[in-house]
Each structure stands twice: as C-alpha cells, then as structure tokens.
C-alpha cells in the first residue's frame, strides 16, 4: 500500500518503516501516525516478516515529536482524541508479537521518544537525543510517555526528564537502560538486522509467548506468572518443541521456519 509520510521496505524478512518528513525533523502528524499503525498491522499479518525496524529519514532525527503546527489550535476534545489515537498507534507497536526495534538516528523527542519507547528495543547512534519536552509547550506527553519512561528508566529519572524537559544523549540513555546499544550511525541498521536475524532462527512461538508474558508484567489486569505457566505448558505438544528438542539431541541446528 502506498503511504504519503512513511516509506516501507521488506527485505530479507525484515520490514523497515522509515518516517519520511526529513524537512520537519520527522515530526509525527496524525496521518503519519495512522500510516505507522497500518504498516505495523501489515507487517504483523505477513508471515514472511520476522522482525520490524522503525527509523527516521536523514541523519538528524528519528522523530522530533508530534506535529506542533498541526495541533496548535486544537480544543480539549480534539486534544483528547489526538492522545487516544496516539495511544492506539503506540499499543499496536508495543503489542506486536514480532520484535520491533527503534533505530534511533537522531532526535527522539516527545512523541518520537514515545514511539521509540513503544518499540521492544532501542538501538541508537551517538548523536541520538531523547527527551519529553512537552512541559515547554504547556502540555504533558500524550502517547504513553509518562508511563513507559518510568518502566524504562525508573521513577526518579523519569520525573526529572518529564519535568525539566532536559534531553539526554545516547550514552546516558544506554546507562539508564533506555537504549540497548549505541553504534555509529553508518552501522545502525546493520546492528538492528543482526539482532532480528538472531531472533529469527529461534522458535517463533517461543518469541511470541515471551512477548506476551513480558507485556503481562506491565498489565495490571493480567497475572504474568500465571500466564507464564500457561504458555510454558502450551509449548509442549507443538511441532516447534519437537523440532527444538530433537535438534539438540541430534546435534544439529533447529529449523523452525520450514
Ligand atoms: N512539530 C512541527 N514541526 C517541527 C517539529 C515538531 N515537533 N520539530 C521540528 N519541526 C520543524 C521546525 O518547525 C522546522 O520547520 P521550518 O524549517 O519549516 O521552520 C524544521 O522542523 C527544522 O527544525 P528546526 O527547529 O529549525 O531544527 P533545529 O536543528 O534548530 O532544532 C529540534 C531541532 C528538534 C531541537 C527542534 O526542532 C525542536 O525543539 N523541535 C520540537 C521538539 C518538541 O517540542 N517536541 C515535542 C512536541 S509535543
């Protein structure tokens, strides 16, 4: 499907979504967010996709936030709708049962930081900067930032970032656990490919069930321990379990995809 604000590409079983508004620091307007949601749904439904990467075009920005020009004259109800729609997009990213990596190639601010945080892992180039500057605009984060930032960096640092609007660099983000790896910008995509390729040879049901258990930890309506017991049991009696255990005993690599 052709998109206006993003580019998508499927190569070697990896689906890449590139935010394509370089002249506007890849700011996330409402249509662009809906395109990301559609692309995510397309990628998740395609059995030929083993992993997804979200990145920004150019060398300066992953995404510098929601499009300020677009929402400047919004009313309270429009603001609420914007937030609800944004949450739905972020949840689609986070709830995906295939690995979703953010390749953070520059500024990840506001909604851009929230989008990166909705991904399962963040790989950043040294020029990446993370921040939630909404209080500069008389706002608060609206796409889950107040919640996911606490999950990733802890309450004290999250409150500092949310209330001072200070940006942090890639190195500090890595120390805080917000970023998994920092690599040169020229190697950013390669690093993401290598992580997805590593995951792609593991048991797909193992990956999907692991993702569900991890998600359950953060869902107050779910009992993560109970879900783990259920999913662990459900792995038995499956072809993937048979292949995994047989391949170990036969001293060969497991082949889960064919
Ligand atoms: N919404 C809309 N437009 C944005 C934007 C955003 N969040 N972030 C950047 N842009 C636009 C700028 O308005 C500018 O457009 P113009 O060339 O038509 O004037 C263009 O992108 C380039 O940005 P500019 O500010 O000139 O680049 P810079 O290198 O001086 O600064 C940033 C980069 C990211 C520090 C700065 O753009 C910024 O602070 N952006 C807003 C971040 C923010 O508050 N995000 C949260 C939104 S809720």
Coordinates of C-alpha atoms and ligand atoms in Angstrom, one line a residue:
X1 CA 0.0 0.0 0.0
X2 CA 1.4 3.4 -0.9
X3 CA 2.0 5.8 2.0
X4 CA 2.4 9.6 2.0
X5 CA 4.6 10.2 5.1
X6 CA 6.4 6.9 5.6
X7 CA 8.5 4.6 3.4
X8 CA 8.2 0.8 3.9
X9 CA 10.5 -1.8 2.7
X10 CA 10.6 -5.6 3.1
X11 CA 14.0 -7.3 2.5
X12 CA 15.4 -10.5 3.9
X13 CA 12.3 -10.9 6.1
X14 CA 12.8 -7.6 7.8
X15 CA 10.2 -4.9 7.4
X16 CA 11.5 -1.4 7.8
X17 CA 9.3 1.7 8.4
X18 CA 11.1 5.0 7.7
X19 CA 9.4 8.2 8.9
X20 CA 9.8 10.4 5.9
X21 CA 9.5 14.1 6.8
X22 CA 13.1 15.0 7.0
X23 CA 12.5 18.7 6.5
X24 CA 10.2 18.7 9.6
X25 CA 12.6 16.6 11.7
X26 CA 10.2 13.7 11.0
X27 CA 7.5 15.3 13.2
X28 CA 4.6 12.9 13.6
X29 CA 1.4 14.3 12.2
X30 CA -1.9 12.4 12.7
X31 CA -1.9 10.9 9.2
X32 CA 1.7 9.8 9.6
X33 CA 0.8 8.0 12.9
X34 CA -2.1 6.2 11.2
X35 CA 0.3 5.1 8.4
X36 CA 2.6 3.7 11.0
X37 CA -0.3 1.8 12.5
X38 CA -1.4 0.4 9.1
X39 CA 2.2 -0.6 8.3
X40 CA 2.6 -2.3 11.6
X41 CA -0.6 -4.3 11.0
X42 CA 0.5 -5.2 7.5
X43 CA 3.9 -6.4 8.9
X44 CA 2.4 -8.4 11.7
X45 CA 0.0 -10.1 9.4
X46 CA 2.7 -11.1 6.9
X47 CA 4.2 -14.5 7.8
X48 CA 7.2 -13.6 5.7
X49 CA 8.1 -10.8 8.2
X50 CA 10.4 -11.9 11.0
X51 CA 11.1 -8.5 12.6
X52 CA 10.3 -4.8 12.2
X53 CA 12.5 -1.7 12.4
X54 CA 11.2 1.8 12.8
X55 CA 13.6 4.7 11.9
X56 CA 13.7 8.2 10.7
X57 CA 14.9 9.6 7.4
X58 CA 18.0 11.7 7.2
X59 CA 20.8 11.9 9.8
X60 CA 19.3 14.3 12.3
X61 CA 16.1 13.0 13.6
X62 CA 14.2 9.8 14.5
X63 CA 11.2 12.0 15.2
X64 CA 11.1 15.4 16.9
X65 CA 7.6 14.8 18.4
X66 CA 4.0 15.3 17.4
X67 CA 3.5 18.0 14.8
X68 CA 3.1 21.1 16.8
X69 CA 1.8 23.1 13.9
X70 CA -1.0 20.6 13.4
X71 CA -2.4 20.7 16.9
X72 CA -1.7 24.3 17.8
X73 CA -5.4 25.4 17.6
X74 CA -6.9 22.1 18.9
X75 CA -9.7 22.2 21.5
X76 CA -9.8 20.0 24.6
X77 CA -11.8 17.3 22.8
X78 CA -9.5 17.3 19.8
X79 CA -6.5 17.1 22.2
X80 CA -8.1 14.1 23.9
X81 CA -8.8 12.4 20.6
X82 CA -5.3 13.0 19.4
X83 CA -4.0 11.3 22.5
X84 CA -6.4 8.4 22.2
X85 CA -5.4 7.8 18.6
X86 CA -1.7 8.1 19.5
X87 CA -2.1 5.6 22.3
X88 CA -3.7 3.2 19.8
X89 CA -0.7 3.5 17.5
X90 CA 1.8 3.0 20.3
X91 CA -0.1 0.0 21.6
X92 CA -0.1 -1.6 18.1
X93 CA 3.7 -1.2 18.1
X94 CA 4.1 -2.5 21.6
X95 CA 1.7 -5.4 21.3
X96 CA 3.3 -6.8 18.1
X97 CA 4.4 -10.4 18.7
X98 CA 7.3 -10.0 16.4
X99 CA 10.4 -8.0 17.6
X100 CA 10.1 -4.3 16.8
X101 CA 13.3 -2.3 17.0
X102 CA 13.7 1.5 17.0
X103 CA 16.8 2.6 15.1
X104 CA 17.2 6.0 16.7
X105 CA 19.3 8.1 14.3
X106 CA 19.0 11.5 16.0
X107 CA 16.4 13.4 18.0
X108 CA 13.7 11.3 19.6
X109 CA 11.6 13.9 21.4
X110 CA 8.1 14.0 22.7
X111 CA 6.0 11.6 20.5
X112 CA 9.3 10.5 18.9
X113 CA 10.6 9.4 22.3
X114 CA 7.2 7.8 23.0
X115 CA 7.3 5.9 19.7
X116 CA 10.9 4.7 20.4
X117 CA 9.8 3.6 23.9
X118 CA 6.8 1.6 22.4
X119 CA 9.3 -0.4 20.4
X120 CA 10.7 -3.5 22.1
X121 CA 14.3 -2.4 21.9
X122 CA 16.1 0.9 21.0
X123 CA 19.4 1.0 19.1
X124 CA 20.9 4.5 18.9
X125 CA 23.6 6.3 17.1
X126 CA 25.9 8.6 19.2
X127 CA 24.0 11.7 18.0
X128 CA 20.7 10.5 19.3
X129 CA 18.9 12.7 21.9
X130 CA 16.0 11.6 24.0
X131 CA 13.6 13.9 25.8
X132 CA 10.0 14.7 26.7
X133 CA 9.9 18.5 26.2
X134 CA 6.0 18.8 26.4
X135 CA 6.1 21.0 29.5
X136 CA 7.9 23.6 27.4
X137 CA 4.6 23.8 25.4
X138 CA 2.1 23.8 28.3
X139 CA 1.5 20.1 27.7
X140 CA 2.3 16.7 29.0
X141 CA 3.2 13.6 26.9
X142 CA 0.1 12.2 25.3
X143 CA 1.3 8.9 23.7
X144 CA 2.2 7.0 26.8
X145 CA 5.4 8.8 27.8
X146 CA 4.5 9.3 31.4
X147 CA 4.1 5.6 31.8
X148 CA 6.7 4.0 29.5
X149 CA 9.5 6.3 30.6
X150 CA 9.1 5.1 34.2
X151 CA 9.1 1.5 33.1
X152 CA 12.4 2.0 31.3
X153 CA 14.4 4.5 33.4
X154 CA 12.7 4.3 36.8
X155 CA 10.6 6.9 38.7
X156 CA 13.1 9.4 39.8
X157 CA 14.9 9.9 36.4
X158 CA 11.5 9.8 34.6
X159 CA 10.2 12.6 36.8
X160 CA 13.4 14.6 36.2
X161 CA 13.1 14.2 32.4
X162 CA 9.4 14.9 32.3
X163 CA 9.5 18.0 34.5
X164 CA 12.8 19.6 33.4
X165 CA 12.3 18.8 29.7
X166 CA 16.1 18.1 29.6
X167 CA 17.3 15.9 26.7
X168 CA 19.7 13.1 27.4
X169 CA 22.4 11.8 25.0
X170 CA 22.8 8.2 23.7
X171 CA 25.4 7.3 26.2
X172 CA 23.4 8.3 29.2
X173 CA 20.3 6.7 27.7
X174 CA 22.2 3.5 27.4
X175 CA 23.4 3.7 31.0
X176 CA 19.8 4.3 32.1
X177 CA 18.5 1.3 30.2
X178 CA 16.5 3.4 27.7
X179 CA 18.8 2.2 24.9
X180 CA 20.1 -1.3 24.3
X181 CA 23.1 -0.5 22.1
X182 CA 24.9 2.6 20.8
X183 CA 26.6 2.2 17.4
X184 CA 27.9 4.5 14.7
X185 CA 25.1 5.9 12.5
X186 CA 26.5 4.1 9.5
X187 CA 26.1 0.8 11.4
X188 CA 22.8 1.4 12.9
X189 CA 20.6 -0.6 10.5
X190 CA 23.2 -3.5 10.4
X191 CA 23.1 -3.7 14.1
X192 CA 19.3 -3.9 14.0
X193 CA 19.4 -6.6 11.2
X194 CA 21.8 -8.7 13.2
X195 CA 19.6 -8.6 16.3
X196 CA 16.5 -9.5 14.3
X197 CA 18.4 -12.3 12.4
X198 CA 19.5 -13.8 15.7
X199 CA 15.9 -13.9 16.9
X200 CA 14.6 -15.1 13.6
X201 CA 16.2 -18.5 13.9
X202 CA 14.6 -19.1 17.4
X203 CA 11.2 -20.7 17.9
X204 CA 8.6 -18.2 16.7
X205 CA 6.1 -19.5 19.2
X206 CA 8.7 -19.0 21.9
X207 CA 9.3 -15.4 20.8
X208 CA 5.5 -14.6 20.6
X209 CA 4.8 -16.2 24.0
X210 CA 7.7 -14.5 25.6
X211 CA 6.5 -11.1 24.3
X212 CA 3.0 -11.8 25.8
X213 CA 4.5 -12.7 29.2
X214 CA 6.7 -9.6 29.3
X215 CA 3.7 -7.4 28.3
X216 CA 1.6 -9.0 31.1
X217 CA 4.1 -7.8 33.7
X218 CA 3.0 -4.2 32.9
X219 CA -0.7 -5.0 32.6
X220 CA -2.4 -4.7 36.0
X221 CA -5.3 -6.8 34.6
X222 CA -3.0 -9.8 34.0
X223 CA -1.2 -12.2 36.1
X224 CA 2.2 -12.6 34.4
X225 CA 3.3 -15.6 36.5
X226 CA 0.0 -17.5 35.7
X227 CA 0.4 -16.6 32.0
X228 CA 4.0 -17.9 32.0
X229 CA 2.8 -21.3 33.5
X230 CA 0.1 -21.5 30.9
X231 CA 2.4 -20.6 27.9
X232 CA 5.2 -22.8 29.1
X233 CA 2.8 -25.8 29.2
X234 CA 1.3 -24.9 25.8
X235 CA 4.7 -25.1 24.2
X236 CA 4.7 -28.9 24.8
X237 CA 2.9 -30.9 22.2
X238 CA 3.9 -28.5 19.5
X239 CA 6.0 -29.1 16.3
X240 CA 8.4 -26.3 17.4
X241 CA 9.1 -28.0 20.7
X242 CA 9.6 -31.3 19.0
X243 CA 12.0 -29.7 16.5
X244 CA 13.8 -27.8 19.2
X245 CA 14.4 -30.8 21.5
X246 CA 15.2 -33.2 18.6
X247 CA 17.7 -30.8 17.0
X248 CA 19.5 -30.5 20.3
X249 CA 19.7 -34.3 20.8
X250 CA 20.6 -34.8 17.1
X251 CA 23.4 -32.2 17.5
X252 CA 22.1 -30.0 14.6
X253 CA 20.6 -26.5 14.2
X254 CA 16.8 -26.3 14.8
X255 CA 14.8 -25.3 11.7
X256 CA 11.6 -23.7 12.8
X257 CA 10.6 -21.8 9.7
X258 CA 10.1 -24.8 7.3
Ligands
LIG1 N1 6.4 19.8 15.1 C1 6.4 20.5 14.0 N2 7.5 20.9 13.3 C2 8.7 20.6 13.8 C3 8.8 19.9 15.0 C4 7.6 19.4 15.6 N3 7.6 18.7 16.7 N4 10.1 19.7 15.3 C5 10.8 20.4 14.3 N5 9.9 20.9 13.4 C6 10.2 21.7 12.2 C7 10.6 23.1 12.5 O1 9.5 23.9 12.8 C8 11.4 23.5 11.3 O2 10.5 23.7 10.3 P1 10.7 25.0 9.3 O3 12.0 24.7 8.6 O4 9.5 25.0 8.3 O5 10.8 26.2 10.1 C9 12.1 22.2 10.9 O6 11.3 21.1 11.5 C10 13.5 22.1 11.4 O7 13.5 22.3 12.8 P2 14.5 23.4 13.5 O8 13.9 23.7 14.8 O9 14.8 24.5 12.6 O10 15.8 22.5 13.7 P3 16.9 22.7 14.8 O11 18.0 21.8 14.4 O12 17.2 24.1 15.1 O13 16.3 22.1 16.2 C11 15.0 20.5 17.4 C12 15.9 20.7 16.2 C13 14.5 19.0 17.4 C14 15.7 20.7 18.7 C15 13.8 21.5 17.4 O14 13.2 21.4 16.1 C16 12.7 21.2 18.4 O15 12.8 21.6 19.6 N6 11.5 20.6 18.0 C17 10.4 20.5 18.8 C18 10.6 19.4 19.8 C19 9.3 19.2 20.7 O16 9.0 20.1 21.4 N7 8.7 18.1 20.6 C20 7.5 17.8 21.3 C21 6.3 18.1 20.6 S1 4.8 17.7 21.5

